[in-house]
Coordinates of C-alpha atoms in Angstrom, one line a residue:
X718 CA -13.3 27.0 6.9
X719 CA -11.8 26.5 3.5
X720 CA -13.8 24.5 1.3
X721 CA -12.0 21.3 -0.2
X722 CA -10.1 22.4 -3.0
X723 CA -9.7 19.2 -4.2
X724 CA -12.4 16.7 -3.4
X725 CA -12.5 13.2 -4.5
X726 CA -14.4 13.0 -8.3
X727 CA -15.2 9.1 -9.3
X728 CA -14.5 8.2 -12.9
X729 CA -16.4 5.0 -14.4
X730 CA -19.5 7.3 -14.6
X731 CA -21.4 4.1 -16.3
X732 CA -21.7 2.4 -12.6
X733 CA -24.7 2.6 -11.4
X734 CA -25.4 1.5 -7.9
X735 CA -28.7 -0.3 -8.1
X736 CA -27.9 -2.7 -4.7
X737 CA -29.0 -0.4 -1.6
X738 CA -32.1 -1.8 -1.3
X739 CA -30.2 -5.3 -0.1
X740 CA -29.6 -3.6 3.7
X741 CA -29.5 -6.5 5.8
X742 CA -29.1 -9.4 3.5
X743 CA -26.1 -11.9 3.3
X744 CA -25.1 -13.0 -0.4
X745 CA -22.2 -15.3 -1.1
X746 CA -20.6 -15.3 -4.6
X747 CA -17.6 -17.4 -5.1
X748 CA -14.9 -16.3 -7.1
X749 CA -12.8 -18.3 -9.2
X750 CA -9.7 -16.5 -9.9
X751 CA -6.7 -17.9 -12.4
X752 CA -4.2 -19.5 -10.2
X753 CA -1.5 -18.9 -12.5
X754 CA 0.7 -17.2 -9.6
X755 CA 2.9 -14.3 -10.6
X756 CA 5.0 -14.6 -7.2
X757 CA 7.2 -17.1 -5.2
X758 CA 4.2 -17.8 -3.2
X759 CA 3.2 -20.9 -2.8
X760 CA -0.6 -21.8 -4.1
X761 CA -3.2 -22.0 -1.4
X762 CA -5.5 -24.8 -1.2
X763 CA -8.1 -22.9 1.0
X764 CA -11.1 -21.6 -0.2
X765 CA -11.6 -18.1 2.4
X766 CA -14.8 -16.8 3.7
X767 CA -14.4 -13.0 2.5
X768 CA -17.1 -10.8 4.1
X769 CA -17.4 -7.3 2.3
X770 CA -19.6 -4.4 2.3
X771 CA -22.5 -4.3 -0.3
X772 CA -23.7 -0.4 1.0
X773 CA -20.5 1.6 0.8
X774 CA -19.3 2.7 -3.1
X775 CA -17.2 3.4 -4.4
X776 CA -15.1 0.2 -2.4
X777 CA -18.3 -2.2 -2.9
X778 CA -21.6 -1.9 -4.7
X779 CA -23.5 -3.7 -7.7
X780 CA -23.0 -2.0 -10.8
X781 CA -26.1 -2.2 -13.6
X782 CA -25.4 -5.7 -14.6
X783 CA -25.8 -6.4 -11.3
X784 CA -21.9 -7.3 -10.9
X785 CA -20.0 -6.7 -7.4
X786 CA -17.8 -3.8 -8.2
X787 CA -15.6 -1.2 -6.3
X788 CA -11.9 -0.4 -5.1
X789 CA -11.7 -3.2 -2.3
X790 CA -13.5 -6.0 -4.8
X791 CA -11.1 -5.1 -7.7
X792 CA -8.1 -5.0 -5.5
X793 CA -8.8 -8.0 -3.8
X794 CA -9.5 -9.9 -7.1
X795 CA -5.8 -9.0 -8.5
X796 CA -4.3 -9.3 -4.8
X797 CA -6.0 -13.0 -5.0
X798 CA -4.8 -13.6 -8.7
X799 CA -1.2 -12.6 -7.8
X800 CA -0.5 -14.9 -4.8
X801 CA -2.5 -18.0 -6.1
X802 CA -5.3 -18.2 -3.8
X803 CA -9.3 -18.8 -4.3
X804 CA -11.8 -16.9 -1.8
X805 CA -15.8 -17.0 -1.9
X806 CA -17.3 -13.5 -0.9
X807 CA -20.4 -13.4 1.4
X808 CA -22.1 -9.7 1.0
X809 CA -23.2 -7.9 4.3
X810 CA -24.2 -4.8 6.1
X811 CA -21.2 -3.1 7.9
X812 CA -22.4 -4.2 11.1
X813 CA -23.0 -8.2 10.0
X814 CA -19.6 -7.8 8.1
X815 CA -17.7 -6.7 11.5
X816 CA -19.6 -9.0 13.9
X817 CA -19.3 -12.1 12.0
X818 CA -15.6 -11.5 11.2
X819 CA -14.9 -11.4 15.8
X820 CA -16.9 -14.3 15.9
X821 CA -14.7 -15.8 13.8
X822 CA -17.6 -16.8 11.5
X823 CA -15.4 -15.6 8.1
X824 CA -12.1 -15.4 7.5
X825 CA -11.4 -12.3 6.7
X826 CA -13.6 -8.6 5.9
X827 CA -12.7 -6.7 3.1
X828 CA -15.1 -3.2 3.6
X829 CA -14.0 0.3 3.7
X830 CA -12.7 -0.5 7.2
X831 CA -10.9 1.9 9.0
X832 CA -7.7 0.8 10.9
X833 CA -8.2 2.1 14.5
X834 CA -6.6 1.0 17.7
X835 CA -9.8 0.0 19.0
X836 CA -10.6 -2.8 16.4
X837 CA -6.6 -3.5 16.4
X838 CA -7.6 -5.6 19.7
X839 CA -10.4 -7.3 18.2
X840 CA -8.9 -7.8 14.3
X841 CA -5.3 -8.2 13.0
X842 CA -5.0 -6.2 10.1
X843 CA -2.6 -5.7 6.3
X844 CA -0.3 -3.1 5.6
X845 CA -3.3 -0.3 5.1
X846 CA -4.3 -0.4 0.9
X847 CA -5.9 3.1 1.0
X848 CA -5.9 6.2 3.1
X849 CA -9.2 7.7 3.9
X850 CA -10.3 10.9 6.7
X851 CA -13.8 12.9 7.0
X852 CA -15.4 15.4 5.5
X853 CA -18.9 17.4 6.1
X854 CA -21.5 18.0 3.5
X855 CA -24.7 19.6 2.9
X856 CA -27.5 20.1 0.7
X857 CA -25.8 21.3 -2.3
X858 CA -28.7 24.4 -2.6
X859 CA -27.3 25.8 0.7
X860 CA -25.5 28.5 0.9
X861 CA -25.7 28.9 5.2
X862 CA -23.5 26.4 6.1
X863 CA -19.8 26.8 5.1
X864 CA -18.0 25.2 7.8
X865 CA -18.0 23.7 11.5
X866 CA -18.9 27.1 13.1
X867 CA -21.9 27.4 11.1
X868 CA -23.4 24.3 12.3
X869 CA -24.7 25.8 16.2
X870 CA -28.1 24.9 16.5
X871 CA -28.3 22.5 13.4
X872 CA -28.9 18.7 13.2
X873 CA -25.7 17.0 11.8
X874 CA -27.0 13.0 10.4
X875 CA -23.8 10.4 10.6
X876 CA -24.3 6.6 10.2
X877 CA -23.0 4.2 13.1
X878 CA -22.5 1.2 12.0
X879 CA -19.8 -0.1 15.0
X880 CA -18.7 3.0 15.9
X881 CA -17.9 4.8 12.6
X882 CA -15.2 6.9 11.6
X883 CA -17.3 9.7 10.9
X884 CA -19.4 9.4 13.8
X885 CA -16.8 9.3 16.6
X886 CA -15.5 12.3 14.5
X887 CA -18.5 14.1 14.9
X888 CA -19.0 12.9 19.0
X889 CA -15.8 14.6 19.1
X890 CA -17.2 18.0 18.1
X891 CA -20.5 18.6 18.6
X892 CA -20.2 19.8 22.0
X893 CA -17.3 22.6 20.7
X894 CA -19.9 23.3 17.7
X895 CA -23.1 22.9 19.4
X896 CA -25.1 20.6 17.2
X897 CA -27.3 18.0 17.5
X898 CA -26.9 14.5 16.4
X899 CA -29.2 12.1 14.7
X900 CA -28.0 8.7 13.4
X901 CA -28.5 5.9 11.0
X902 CA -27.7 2.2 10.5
X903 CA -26.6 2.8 7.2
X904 CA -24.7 6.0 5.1
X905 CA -27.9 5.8 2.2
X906 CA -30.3 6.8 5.4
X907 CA -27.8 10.0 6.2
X908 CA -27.5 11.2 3.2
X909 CA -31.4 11.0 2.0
X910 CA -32.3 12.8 5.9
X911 CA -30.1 15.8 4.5
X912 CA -31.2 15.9 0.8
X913 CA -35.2 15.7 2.5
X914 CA -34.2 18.8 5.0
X915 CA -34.3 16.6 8.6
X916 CA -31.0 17.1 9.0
X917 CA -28.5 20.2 7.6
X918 CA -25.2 18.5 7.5
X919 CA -23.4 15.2 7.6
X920 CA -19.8 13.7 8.1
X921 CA -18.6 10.8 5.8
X922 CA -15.3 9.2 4.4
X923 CA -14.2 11.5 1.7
X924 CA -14.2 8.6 -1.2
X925 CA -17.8 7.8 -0.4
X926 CA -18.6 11.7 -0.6
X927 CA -17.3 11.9 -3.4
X928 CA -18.5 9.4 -5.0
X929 CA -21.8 10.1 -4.8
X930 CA -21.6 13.9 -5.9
X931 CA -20.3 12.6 -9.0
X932 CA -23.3 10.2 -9.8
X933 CA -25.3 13.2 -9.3
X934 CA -26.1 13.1 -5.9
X935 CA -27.3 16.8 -4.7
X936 CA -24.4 17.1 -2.4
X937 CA -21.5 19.3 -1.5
X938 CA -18.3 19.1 0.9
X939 CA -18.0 22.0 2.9
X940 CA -14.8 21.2 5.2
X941 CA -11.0 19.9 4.5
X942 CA -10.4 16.6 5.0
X943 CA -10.3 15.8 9.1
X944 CA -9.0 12.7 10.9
X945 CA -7.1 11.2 8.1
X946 CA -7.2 7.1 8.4
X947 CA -6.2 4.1 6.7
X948 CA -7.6 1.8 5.6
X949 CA -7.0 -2.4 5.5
X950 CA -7.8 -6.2 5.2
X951 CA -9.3 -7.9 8.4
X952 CA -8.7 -11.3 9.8
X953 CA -9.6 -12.2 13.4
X954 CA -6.9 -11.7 16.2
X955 CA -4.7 -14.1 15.8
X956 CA -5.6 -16.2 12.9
X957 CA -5.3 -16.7 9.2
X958 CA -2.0 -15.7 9.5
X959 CA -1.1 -16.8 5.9
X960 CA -4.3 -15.0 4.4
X961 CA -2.9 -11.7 6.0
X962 CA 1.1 -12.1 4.7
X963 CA -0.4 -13.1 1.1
X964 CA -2.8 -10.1 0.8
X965 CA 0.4 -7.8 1.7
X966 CA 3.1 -9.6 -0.5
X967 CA 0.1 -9.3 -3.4
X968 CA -0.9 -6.1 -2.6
X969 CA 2.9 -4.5 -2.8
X970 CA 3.3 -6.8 -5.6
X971 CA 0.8 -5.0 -7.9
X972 CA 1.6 -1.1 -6.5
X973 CA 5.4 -2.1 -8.0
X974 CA 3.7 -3.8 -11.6
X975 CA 0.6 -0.9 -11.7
X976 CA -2.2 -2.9 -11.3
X977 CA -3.3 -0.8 -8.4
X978 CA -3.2 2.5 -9.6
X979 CA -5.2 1.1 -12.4
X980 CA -7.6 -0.1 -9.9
X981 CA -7.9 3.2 -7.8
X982 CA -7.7 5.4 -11.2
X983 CA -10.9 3.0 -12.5
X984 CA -12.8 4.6 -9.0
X985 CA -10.5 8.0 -8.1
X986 CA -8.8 10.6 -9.3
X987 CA -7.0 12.9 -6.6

């Protein structure tokens, strides 16, 4: 297989994600954003209950100063500024962040999540804000592995938080391939099981791979980039309504004024 010619590099190289070790806690922040609004929208008086991802850079994660950063917390701070309305973010694990947002017990989840037609009967999502798909990687000191037929025999780690991208992907697979598969309640689990020599490959969205090869992590992408998805904003089926039509009249408000591709530029460069 071809190696990715052009995988995804991260600028902002001064980030420095120092929050992994918060698996499994819930962190509220509120945000207080200018609600000078920029549209014809009218100004919400709701505060929303935002759930996001803390584990998943570059679209969430603490940088040094111990600030929530990333691509869905930046876009979702000029998406709020734009249309007028105030939100207050409570930081989970993929799993609490999906759960909590069927129960109904947030308004909305902003995480790296993938738009599938599976979660389209539990969520109602936006217009998708990113496109994402799967790649494998492997130790970046191996030289046996350089695609899917190389992997018979091997162990491939994926992480499945609510059934994963990557790990359906690689369900889908491993019988053509013959691998094994090990798994993982959270992505920082897979990737240290490969660096250590447990396992010899993993799958993972291609932003997150990238990512974390460019802050240094001993990694390398090995495939093209498989099962392209979008991604987008979550509310629960059939309600908050006028959360979901705000994020998409602010989100196509600032891909027309730039403020987007600043955003994405600040994280990835294609």
């Amino acid at each position: 297989m071809v190696r990715l010619k052009k995988i995804v590099a991260i600028l902002a190289t001064f980030f420095m994600v120092v929050g992994l070790a918060s698996c499994g806690g819930k962190h509220k922040v509120t945000i207080s954003v200018d609600n000078t609004n920029t549209s014809d929208t009218p100004k919400a008086t709701k505060k929303y209950i935002i759930a996001t991802n803390t584990l998943f850079a570059p679209f969430e994660f603490q940088n040094k100063f111990g600030e929530y950063v990333g691509i869905d917390i930046d876009l979702l701070n000029e998406i709020a500024k734009d249309q007028g309305f105030e939100y207050e973010l409570v930081h989970m694990t993929f799993n609490q962040m999906l759960q909590a947002l069927a129960a109904g017990e947030v308004d909305a989840a902003m995480g790296g999540i993938s738009i599938t037609d599976e979660r389209k009967e539990i969520y109602d999502y936006s217009e998708p804000y990113l496109e994402g798909g799967i790649v494998m990687a492997v130790d970046a000191t191996r030289h046996d592995i350089k695609g899917f037929d190389d992997l018979k025999g091997k162990t491939v780690a994926v992480a499945v938080a609510l059934g994963t991208e990557a790990e359906s992907y690689a369900q889908s697979i491993k019988d053509k391939y013959g691998f094994e598969l090990v798994t993982f309640p959270e992505f920082n689990q897979v990737y240290q099981d490969v660096i250590s020599g447990n396992s010899q490959a993993l799958f993972e969205d291609y932003p997150v791979m990238g990512y974390l090869i460019s802050q240094g992590v001993e990694l390398k992408i090995v495939s093209d980039i498989e099962k392209k998805s979008p991604y987008g904003f979550a509310v629960p089926k059939g309600k908050n309504g006028e959360l979901l039509e705000m994020f998409n009249k602010g989100l196509k408000n600032i891909m027309e004024n730039g403020v987007y591709d600043k955003v994405i530029n600040t994280y990835v460069q294609s």
